[in-house]
Amino acid sequence: MKVLHVAPLNVAGVPYLIADMQRRFGVETTLVTLHRSTLTFPEDICLDLPLPRHKLAHWWRTHKGGQPKPIERYEPSTESHTPVHSPRNVFEDVYFRYDDRRRERAVEEAIERYNLDKFEVIHYDGGMDFFRDSRTAKRWKASGKKIVCHYLGSDLRVRGIVPEMDALSQLNLTNESDHLLLHRDIHYLYIPFDTRPYVACSGHSGPLRIVHSPTNRSMKGTAFILPVIEAVKKVRDVEFVLIENTRHEEVLRIKQTCDIAIEQIGNLGGTGYGRNSLETLAMGIPTITEMTPDYRAWLPKNPFVLASRDTLFDVLLRIIDHADLRAEYASQGRTWVQQYHSYESVHARLQELYCEHHIL
């Protein structure tokens, strides 16, 4: 089987992890990304298409869907609740048309140069084609290729489905539990994660270090976390480490020196955790997050230290004051990641879904 992964960005390195997992099991797999990640995650082929990264562009992409709202329930959705992607106004429509036109040559040359037409399955990580009119996906589907849409991060929360892609897709996947709220026919898949490169933290002298590494402050509830950290620092000897806009290699090096991690508070950008937490859990770092009651009941035997905006202060003091509790969470975390996120278990589930939806 030959699988081509197409992603706008290698978001948190997850598209690469999925492709790498499939390669591990003998699948001929290539990842093509449209834009280069600033966080230096590995990539196969990057078209390096221009992407506005100035403050106004970042604000527009983050806020055009409105301010994030807390996720209250965890349950399947109906078709009427599925957000649909479309230009918000005439200016965005004009820009989208212009952007599609200027990338035509780069995409066509890449398809020919790398013989992308040879692949049998096109796995769209993000649920978007090279072009917003889905022209390449339509051509590939007409030629008999199988189409998979895999929604990551805030793809459905902020952007929504592309109707043409949704109609072409034979299988919809997500690594985000709350996406099950937002699509009528979507399947959950754990993020594949290889723990072997990650070693448990060996400890250090000095105060305990608490790390928080948001890619988007508003989505991770950083505004809720910072005041609590300041209050904790007044009563305990701790050091707070805030990591932002940093190369992934450096992020891992810093995490390795920390004792406690905070993933997110507020359920504003998801319902629990992502690759960031998988890394800290694999390092044996107790990891604090917030989950909805429904999600907590659904997620099997999870090893997270649960907190909310109201309880974070007390939860931090309890973890800080009890080394034995930190050791217990550390042991549980790495074991849980190996059980549910290993390449072996995730690949087996993906193969099941491929078979059920006639991808294989």
One Martini backbone bead per residue (centre of mass of N, CA, C, O) as a GRO file, in nm:
protein
  360
    1MET     BB    1   0.097   0.035   0.021
    2LYS     BB    2   0.022   0.382  -0.076
    3VAL     BB    3   0.081   0.682   0.120
    4LEU     BB    4  -0.045   1.015   0.116
    5HIS     BB    5   0.044   1.304   0.288
    6VAL     BB    6  -0.157   1.603   0.346
    7ALA     BB    7  -0.042   1.929   0.473
    8PRO     BB    8  -0.030   2.246   0.562
    9LEU     BB    9   0.086   2.145   0.847
   10ASN     BB   10   0.308   2.022   1.099
   11VAL     BB   11   0.121   1.973   1.353
   12ALA     BB   12   0.312   1.894   1.616
   13GLY     BB   13   0.413   1.648   1.425
   14VAL     BB   14   0.170   1.448   1.359
   15PRO     BB   15   0.182   1.375   1.057
   16TYR     BB   16   0.462   1.246   1.085
   17LEU     BB   17   0.390   1.026   1.289
   18ILE     BB   18   0.193   0.875   1.106
   19ALA     BB   19   0.392   0.817   0.877
   20ASP     BB   20   0.609   0.679   1.052
   21MET     BB   21   0.433   0.449   1.147
   22GLN     BB   22   0.375   0.325   0.868
   23ARG     BB   23   0.669   0.271   0.795
   24ARG     BB   24   0.726   0.070   1.028
   25PHE     BB   25   0.496  -0.127   0.862
   26GLY     BB   26   0.570  -0.100   0.533
   27VAL     BB   27   0.466   0.168   0.434
   28GLU     BB   28   0.441   0.376   0.166
   29THR     BB   29   0.541   0.702   0.280
   30THR     BB   30   0.435   1.053   0.239
   31LEU     BB   31   0.500   1.393   0.331
   32VAL     BB   32   0.309   1.687   0.248
   33THR     BB   33   0.379   2.029   0.282
   34LEU     BB   34   0.298   2.365   0.237
   35HIS     BB   35   0.418   2.462   0.515
   36ARG     BB   36   0.650   2.573   0.733
   37SER     BB   37   0.769   2.498   1.028
   38THR     BB   38   0.889   2.679   1.318
   39LEU     BB   39   0.949   2.401   1.513
   40THR     BB   40   1.125   2.169   1.365
   41PHE     BB   41   0.984   1.948   1.244
   42PRO     BB   42   0.979   1.686   1.066
   43GLU     BB   43   1.013   1.636   0.703
   44ASP     BB   44   0.979   1.556   0.373
   45ILE     BB   45   0.782   1.754   0.197
   46CYS     BB   46   0.822   2.106   0.121
   47LEU     BB   47   0.678   2.376  -0.053
   48ASP     BB   48   0.704   2.657   0.085
   49LEU     BB   49   0.468   2.831   0.110
   50PRO     BB   50   0.328   3.116   0.160
   51LEU     BB   51   0.288   3.257   0.505
   52PRO     BB   52   0.145   3.463   0.700
   53ARG     BB   53   0.322   3.578   1.026
   54HIS     BB   54   0.207   3.814   1.127
   55LYS     BB   55   0.012   3.948   1.368
   56LEU     BB   56  -0.245   3.988   1.198
   57ALA     BB   57  -0.261   3.702   1.081
   58HIS     BB   58  -0.273   3.554   1.350
   59TRP     BB   59  -0.527   3.690   1.456
   60TRP     BB   60  -0.716   3.604   1.226
   61ARG     BB   61  -0.687   3.293   1.255
   62THR     BB   62  -0.772   3.288   1.564
   63HIS     BB   63  -1.051   3.498   1.555
   64LYS     BB   64  -1.260   3.443   1.314
   65GLY     BB   65  -1.426   3.222   1.502
   66GLY     BB   66  -1.381   3.335   1.765
   67GLN     BB   67  -1.389   3.290   2.080
   68PRO     BB   68  -1.317   3.065   2.293
   69LYS     BB   69  -1.508   2.792   2.425
   70PRO     BB   70  -1.621   2.597   2.644
   71ILE     BB   71  -1.636   2.256   2.691
   72GLU     BB   72  -1.912   2.066   2.820
   73ARG     BB   73  -1.944   1.824   2.615
   74TYR     BB   74  -1.930   1.455   2.539
   75GLU     BB   75  -2.062   1.400   2.216
   76PRO     BB   76  -2.219   1.327   1.958
   77SER     BB   77  -2.310   1.446   1.651
   78THR     BB   78  -2.466   1.633   1.405
   79GLU     BB   79  -2.484   1.767   1.100
   80SER     BB   80  -2.589   2.054   1.200
   81HIS     BB   81  -2.302   2.101   1.374
   82THR     BB   82  -2.124   2.134   1.128
   83PRO     BB   83  -1.875   2.308   1.034
   84VAL     BB   84  -1.820   2.553   0.768
   85HIS     BB   85  -1.612   2.641   0.519
   86SER     BB   86  -1.573   2.999   0.454
   87PRO     BB   87  -1.574   3.297   0.357
   88ARG     BB   88  -1.626   3.585   0.556
   89ASN     BB   89  -1.544   3.768   0.306
   90VAL     BB   90  -1.439   3.937   0.029
   91PHE     BB   91  -1.138   3.947   0.109
   92GLU     BB   92  -1.098   3.645   0.161
   93ASP     BB   93  -1.188   3.548  -0.116
   94VAL     BB   94  -0.970   3.692  -0.279
   95TYR     BB   95  -0.727   3.567  -0.137
   96PHE     BB   96  -0.784   3.270  -0.198
   97ARG     BB   97  -0.771   3.295  -0.506
   98TYR     BB   98  -0.484   3.406  -0.518
   99ASP     BB   99  -0.343   3.173  -0.364
  100ASP     BB  100  -0.415   2.947  -0.562
  101ARG     BB  101  -0.279   3.068  -0.813
  102ARG     BB  102   0.025   3.095  -0.695
  103ARG     BB  103   0.045   2.760  -0.641
  104GLU     BB  104   0.017   2.594  -0.901
  105ARG     BB  105   0.309   2.538  -0.996
  106ALA     BB  106   0.422   2.406  -0.736
  107VAL     BB  107   0.223   2.168  -0.734
  108GLU     BB  108   0.267   2.051  -1.017
  109GLU     BB  109   0.573   2.003  -0.983
  110ALA     BB  110   0.554   1.812  -0.738
  111ILE     BB  111   0.384   1.588  -0.865
  112GLU     BB  112   0.599   1.524  -1.082
  113ARG     BB  113   0.871   1.502  -0.927
  114TYR     BB  114   0.733   1.288  -0.694
  115ASN     BB  115   0.508   1.108  -0.799
  116LEU     BB  116   0.208   1.141  -0.658
  117ASP     BB  117   0.022   0.953  -0.845
  118LYS     BB  118   0.112   0.665  -0.716
  119PHE     BB  119  -0.081   0.686  -0.501
  120GLU     BB  120  -0.365   0.525  -0.334
  121VAL     BB  121  -0.360   0.706  -0.071
  122ILE     BB  122  -0.522   1.002   0.060
  123HIS     BB  123  -0.403   1.177   0.351
  124TYR     BB  124  -0.572   1.442   0.501
  125ASP     BB  125  -0.407   1.658   0.715
  126GLY     BB  126  -0.698   1.870   0.773
  127GLY     BB  127  -0.904   1.846   0.517
  128MET     BB  128  -0.706   1.961   0.280
  129ASP     BB  129  -0.615   2.073  -0.006
  130PHE     BB  130  -0.412   2.249  -0.205
  131PHE     BB  131  -0.701   2.350  -0.278
  132ARG     BB  132  -1.008   2.508  -0.212
  133ASP     BB  133  -1.152   2.334  -0.462
  134SER     BB  134  -1.032   2.035  -0.466
  135ARG     BB  135  -0.904   1.941  -0.746
  136THR     BB  136  -0.704   1.711  -0.675
  137ALA     BB  137  -0.896   1.527  -0.520
  138LYS     BB  138  -1.094   1.487  -0.753
  139ARG     BB  139  -0.893   1.356  -0.947
  140TRP     BB  140  -0.806   1.122  -0.764
  141LYS     BB  141  -1.086   0.999  -0.722
  142ALA     BB  142  -1.148   0.951  -1.029
  143SER     BB  143  -0.883   0.747  -1.043
  144GLY     BB  144  -0.930   0.559  -0.756
  145LYS     BB  145  -0.866   0.695  -0.506
  146LYS     BB  146  -0.827   0.724  -0.166
  147ILE     BB  147  -1.005   0.916   0.088
  148VAL     BB  148  -0.871   1.100   0.373
  149CYS     BB  149  -0.982   1.266   0.673
  150HIS     BB  150  -0.772   1.451   0.912
  151TYR     BB  151  -0.835   1.597   1.219
  152LEU     BB  152  -0.672   1.873   1.375
  153GLY     BB  153  -0.691   2.044   1.636
  154SER     BB  154  -0.879   2.332   1.505
  155ASP     BB  155  -1.018   2.254   1.236
  156LEU     BB  156  -1.327   2.241   1.339
  157ARG     BB  157  -1.355   2.476   1.537
  158VAL     BB  158  -1.253   2.717   1.335
  159ARG     BB  159  -1.314   2.611   1.030
  160GLY     BB  160  -1.402   2.335   0.918
  161ILE     BB  161  -1.540   2.202   0.660
  162VAL     BB  162  -1.498   2.091   0.331
  163PRO     BB  163  -1.743   1.994   0.137
  164GLU     BB  164  -1.587   1.849  -0.091
  165MET     BB  165  -1.413   1.673   0.098
  166ASP     BB  166  -1.644   1.535   0.252
  167ALA     BB  167  -1.759   1.392  -0.006
  168LEU     BB  168  -1.485   1.231  -0.077
  169SER     BB  169  -1.471   1.095   0.187
  170GLN     BB  170  -1.431   0.762   0.340
  171LEU     BB  171  -1.263   0.883   0.595
  172ASN     BB  172  -1.288   1.002   0.933
  173LEU     BB  173  -1.051   1.170   1.144
  174THR     BB  174  -0.929   1.200   1.497
  175ASN     BB  175  -0.740   1.343   1.789
  176GLU     BB  176  -1.009   1.498   1.882
  177SER     BB  177  -1.264   1.464   2.094
  178ASP     BB  178  -1.444   1.723   2.021
  179HIS     BB  179  -1.495   1.642   1.719
  180LEU     BB  180  -1.739   1.453   1.789
  181LEU     BB  181  -1.926   1.715   1.808
  182LEU     BB  182  -1.867   1.819   1.478
  183HIS     BB  183  -1.936   1.526   1.348
  184ARG     BB  184  -2.129   1.267   1.208
  185ASP     BB  185  -1.848   1.103   1.076
  186ILE     BB  186  -1.620   1.006   1.319
  187HIS     BB  187  -1.287   0.895   1.423
  188TYR     BB  188  -1.094   0.789   1.678
  189LEU     BB  189  -0.733   0.866   1.719
  190TYR     BB  190  -0.453   0.814   1.844
  191ILE     BB  191  -0.160   0.943   1.896
  192PRO     BB  192   0.128   0.865   1.774
  193PHE     BB  193   0.393   0.728   2.001
  194ASP     BB  194   0.743   0.730   2.069
  195THR     BB  195   0.919   0.662   2.371
  196ARG     BB  196   1.223   0.587   2.323
  197PRO     BB  197   1.359   0.889   2.312
  198TYR     BB  198   1.245   0.897   2.609
  199VAL     BB  199   1.349   1.007   2.924
  200ALA     BB  200   1.365   1.013   3.241
  201CYS     BB  201   1.387   1.219   3.482
  202SER     BB  202   1.671   1.269   3.715
  203GLY     BB  203   1.686   1.533   3.836
  204HIS     BB  204   1.744   1.815   4.071
  205SER     BB  205   1.848   2.097   4.192
  206GLY     BB  206   1.635   2.277   4.366
  207PRO     BB  207   1.360   2.389   4.261
  208LEU     BB  208   1.076   2.336   4.139
  209ARG     BB  209   0.957   2.275   3.803
  210ILE     BB  210   0.719   2.458   3.605
  211VAL     BB  211   0.555   2.373   3.298
  212HIS     BB  212   0.454   2.584   3.007
  213SER     BB  213   0.360   2.512   2.642
  214PRO     BB  214   0.212   2.720   2.444
  215THR     BB  215   0.084   2.783   2.118
  216ASN     BB  216  -0.193   2.902   2.256
  217ARG     BB  217  -0.310   3.084   2.505
  218SER     BB  218  -0.623   3.085   2.462
  219MET     BB  219  -0.644   2.763   2.440
  220LYS     BB  220  -0.474   2.704   2.732
  221GLY     BB  221  -0.531   2.913   2.970
  222THR     BB  222  -0.295   3.111   3.060
  223ALA     BB  223  -0.456   3.338   3.210
  224PHE     BB  224  -0.524   3.136   3.449
  225ILE     BB  225  -0.236   3.032   3.531
  226LEU     BB  226  -0.050   3.272   3.612
  227PRO     BB  227  -0.183   3.367   3.884
  228VAL     BB  228  -0.146   3.096   4.028
  229ILE     BB  229   0.159   3.088   4.018
  230GLU     BB  230   0.204   3.344   4.186
  231ALA     BB  231   0.066   3.231   4.439
  232VAL     BB  232   0.254   2.988   4.479
  233LYS     BB  233   0.529   3.149   4.503
  234LYS     BB  234   0.447   3.269   4.792
  235VAL     BB  235   0.442   2.952   4.936
  236ARG     BB  236   0.661   2.838   4.727
  237ASP     BB  237   0.962   2.687   4.603
  238VAL     BB  238   0.938   2.788   4.272
  239GLU     BB  239   0.963   2.734   3.914
  240PHE     BB  240   0.875   2.904   3.616
  241VAL     BB  241   0.812   2.769   3.277
  242LEU     BB  242   0.786   2.949   2.972
  243ILE     BB  243   0.704   2.816   2.648
  244GLU     BB  244   0.779   3.001   2.342
  245ASN     BB  245   0.879   3.008   2.030
  246THR     BB  246   1.033   2.715   2.010
  247ARG     BB  247   1.233   2.484   1.941
  248HIS     BB  248   1.186   2.157   1.983
  249GLU     BB  249   1.461   2.074   2.096
  250GLU     BB  250   1.450   2.287   2.328
  251VAL     BB  251   1.190   2.200   2.461
  252LEU     BB  252   1.294   1.920   2.548
  253ARG     BB  253   1.530   2.016   2.720
  254ILE     BB  254   1.360   2.175   2.926
  255LYS     BB  255   1.164   1.955   3.018
  256GLN     BB  256   1.392   1.770   3.142
  257THR     BB  257   1.409   1.995   3.398
  258CYS     BB  258   1.126   1.910   3.497
  259ASP     BB  259   0.839   1.824   3.734
  260ILE     BB  260   0.595   1.998   3.615
  261ALA     BB  261   0.288   2.004   3.420
  262ILE     BB  262   0.089   2.230   3.206
  263GLU     BB  263  -0.145   2.216   2.965
  264GLN     BB  264  -0.460   2.294   3.059
  265ILE     BB  265  -0.721   2.552   3.110
  266GLY     BB  266  -1.086   2.544   3.021
  267ASN     BB  267  -1.151   2.403   2.745
  268LEU     BB  268  -1.075   2.595   2.473
  269GLY     BB  269  -0.882   2.371   2.281
  270GLY     BB  270  -1.022   2.126   2.422
  271THR     BB  271  -1.013   1.797   2.630
  272GLY     BB  272  -0.677   1.790   2.750
  273TYR     BB  273  -0.465   1.671   2.502
  274GLY     BB  274  -0.132   1.619   2.353
  275ARG     BB  275   0.183   1.603   2.259
  276ASN     BB  276   0.291   1.762   2.494
  277SER     BB  277   0.197   1.547   2.707
  278LEU     BB  278   0.338   1.298   2.595
  279GLU     BB  279   0.620   1.400   2.659
  280THR     BB  280   0.594   1.436   2.968
  281LEU     BB  281   0.500   1.150   3.032
  282ALA     BB  282   0.753   1.007   2.904
  283MET     BB  283   0.939   1.169   3.127
  284GLY     BB  284   0.785   1.161   3.412
  285ILE     BB  285   0.570   1.405   3.417
  286PRO     BB  286   0.349   1.554   3.583
  287THR     BB  287   0.016   1.622   3.440
  288ILE     BB  288  -0.183   1.903   3.396
  289THR     BB  289  -0.547   1.909   3.353
  290GLU     BB  290  -0.854   1.954   3.175
  291MET     BB  291  -1.180   1.793   3.205
  292THR     BB  292  -1.452   1.665   3.123
  293PRO     BB  293  -1.657   1.438   3.259
  294ASP     BB  294  -1.704   1.274   3.000
  295TYR     BB  295  -1.406   1.242   2.918
  296ARG     BB  296  -1.302   1.111   3.175
  297ALA     BB  297  -1.484   0.854   3.140
  298TRP     BB  298  -1.373   0.775   2.847
  299LEU     BB  299  -1.085   0.783   2.944
  300PRO     BB  300  -0.863   0.542   3.007
  301LYS     BB  301  -0.687   0.547   3.283
  302ASN     BB  302  -0.581   0.821   3.333
  303PRO     BB  303  -0.268   1.013   3.440
  304PHE     BB  304  -0.388   1.275   3.519
  305VAL     BB  305  -0.390   1.589   3.663
  306LEU     BB  306  -0.671   1.730   3.787
  307ALA     BB  307  -0.809   2.055   3.688
  308SER     BB  308  -0.904   2.391   3.758
  309ARG     BB  309  -0.940   2.713   3.810
  310ASP     BB  310  -1.030   2.656   4.118
  311THR     BB  311  -0.799   2.403   4.180
  312LEU     BB  312  -0.500   2.455   4.097
  313PHE     BB  313  -0.366   2.548   4.356
  314ASP     BB  314  -0.415   2.289   4.527
  315VAL     BB  315  -0.292   2.087   4.331
  316LEU     BB  316  -0.006   2.200   4.333
  317LEU     BB  317   0.051   2.169   4.635
  318ARG     BB  318   0.017   1.862   4.644
  319ILE     BB  319   0.247   1.796   4.439
  320ILE     BB  320   0.476   1.951   4.575
  321ASP     BB  321   0.450   1.806   4.876
  322HIS     BB  322   0.448   1.508   4.710
  323ALA     BB  323   0.676   1.289   4.597
  324ASP     BB  324   0.515   1.022   4.581
  325LEU     BB  325   0.300   1.132   4.384
  326ARG     BB  326   0.487   1.203   4.155
  327ALA     BB  327   0.593   0.912   4.113
  328GLU     BB  328   0.322   0.783   4.043
  329TYR     BB  329   0.254   0.956   3.794
  330ALA     BB  330   0.510   0.894   3.636
  331SER     BB  331   0.461   0.589   3.598
  332GLN     BB  332   0.177   0.600   3.467
  333GLY     BB  333   0.230   0.775   3.217
  334ARG     BB  334   0.424   0.600   3.044
  335THR     BB  335   0.247   0.345   3.037
  336TRP     BB  336  -0.001   0.473   2.897
  337VAL     BB  337   0.135   0.562   2.637
  338GLN     BB  338   0.226   0.277   2.551
  339GLN     BB  339  -0.065   0.153   2.537
  340TYR     BB  340  -0.228   0.388   2.349
  341HIS     BB  341   0.025   0.536   2.161
  342SER     BB  342   0.146   0.330   2.015
  343TYR     BB  343   0.224   0.222   1.711
  344GLU     BB  344   0.085  -0.052   1.734
  345SER     BB  345  -0.205   0.032   1.829
  346VAL     BB  346  -0.267   0.254   1.615
  347HIS     BB  347  -0.219   0.087   1.360
  348ALA     BB  348  -0.433  -0.126   1.412
  349ARG     BB  349  -0.673   0.073   1.409
  350LEU     BB  350  -0.626   0.193   1.128
  351GLN     BB  351  -0.659  -0.073   0.974
  352GLU     BB  352  -0.948  -0.122   1.056
  353LEU     BB  353  -1.063   0.136   0.925
  354TYR     BB  354  -0.969   0.082   0.641
  355CYS     BB  355  -1.138  -0.177   0.608
  356GLU     BB  356  -1.426  -0.071   0.683
  357HIS     BB  357  -1.377   0.168   0.437
  358HIS     BB  358  -1.224   0.051   0.183
  359ILE     BB  359  -0.909   0.120   0.161
  360LEU     BB  360  -0.814  -0.199   0.142
   0.00000   0.00000   0.00000
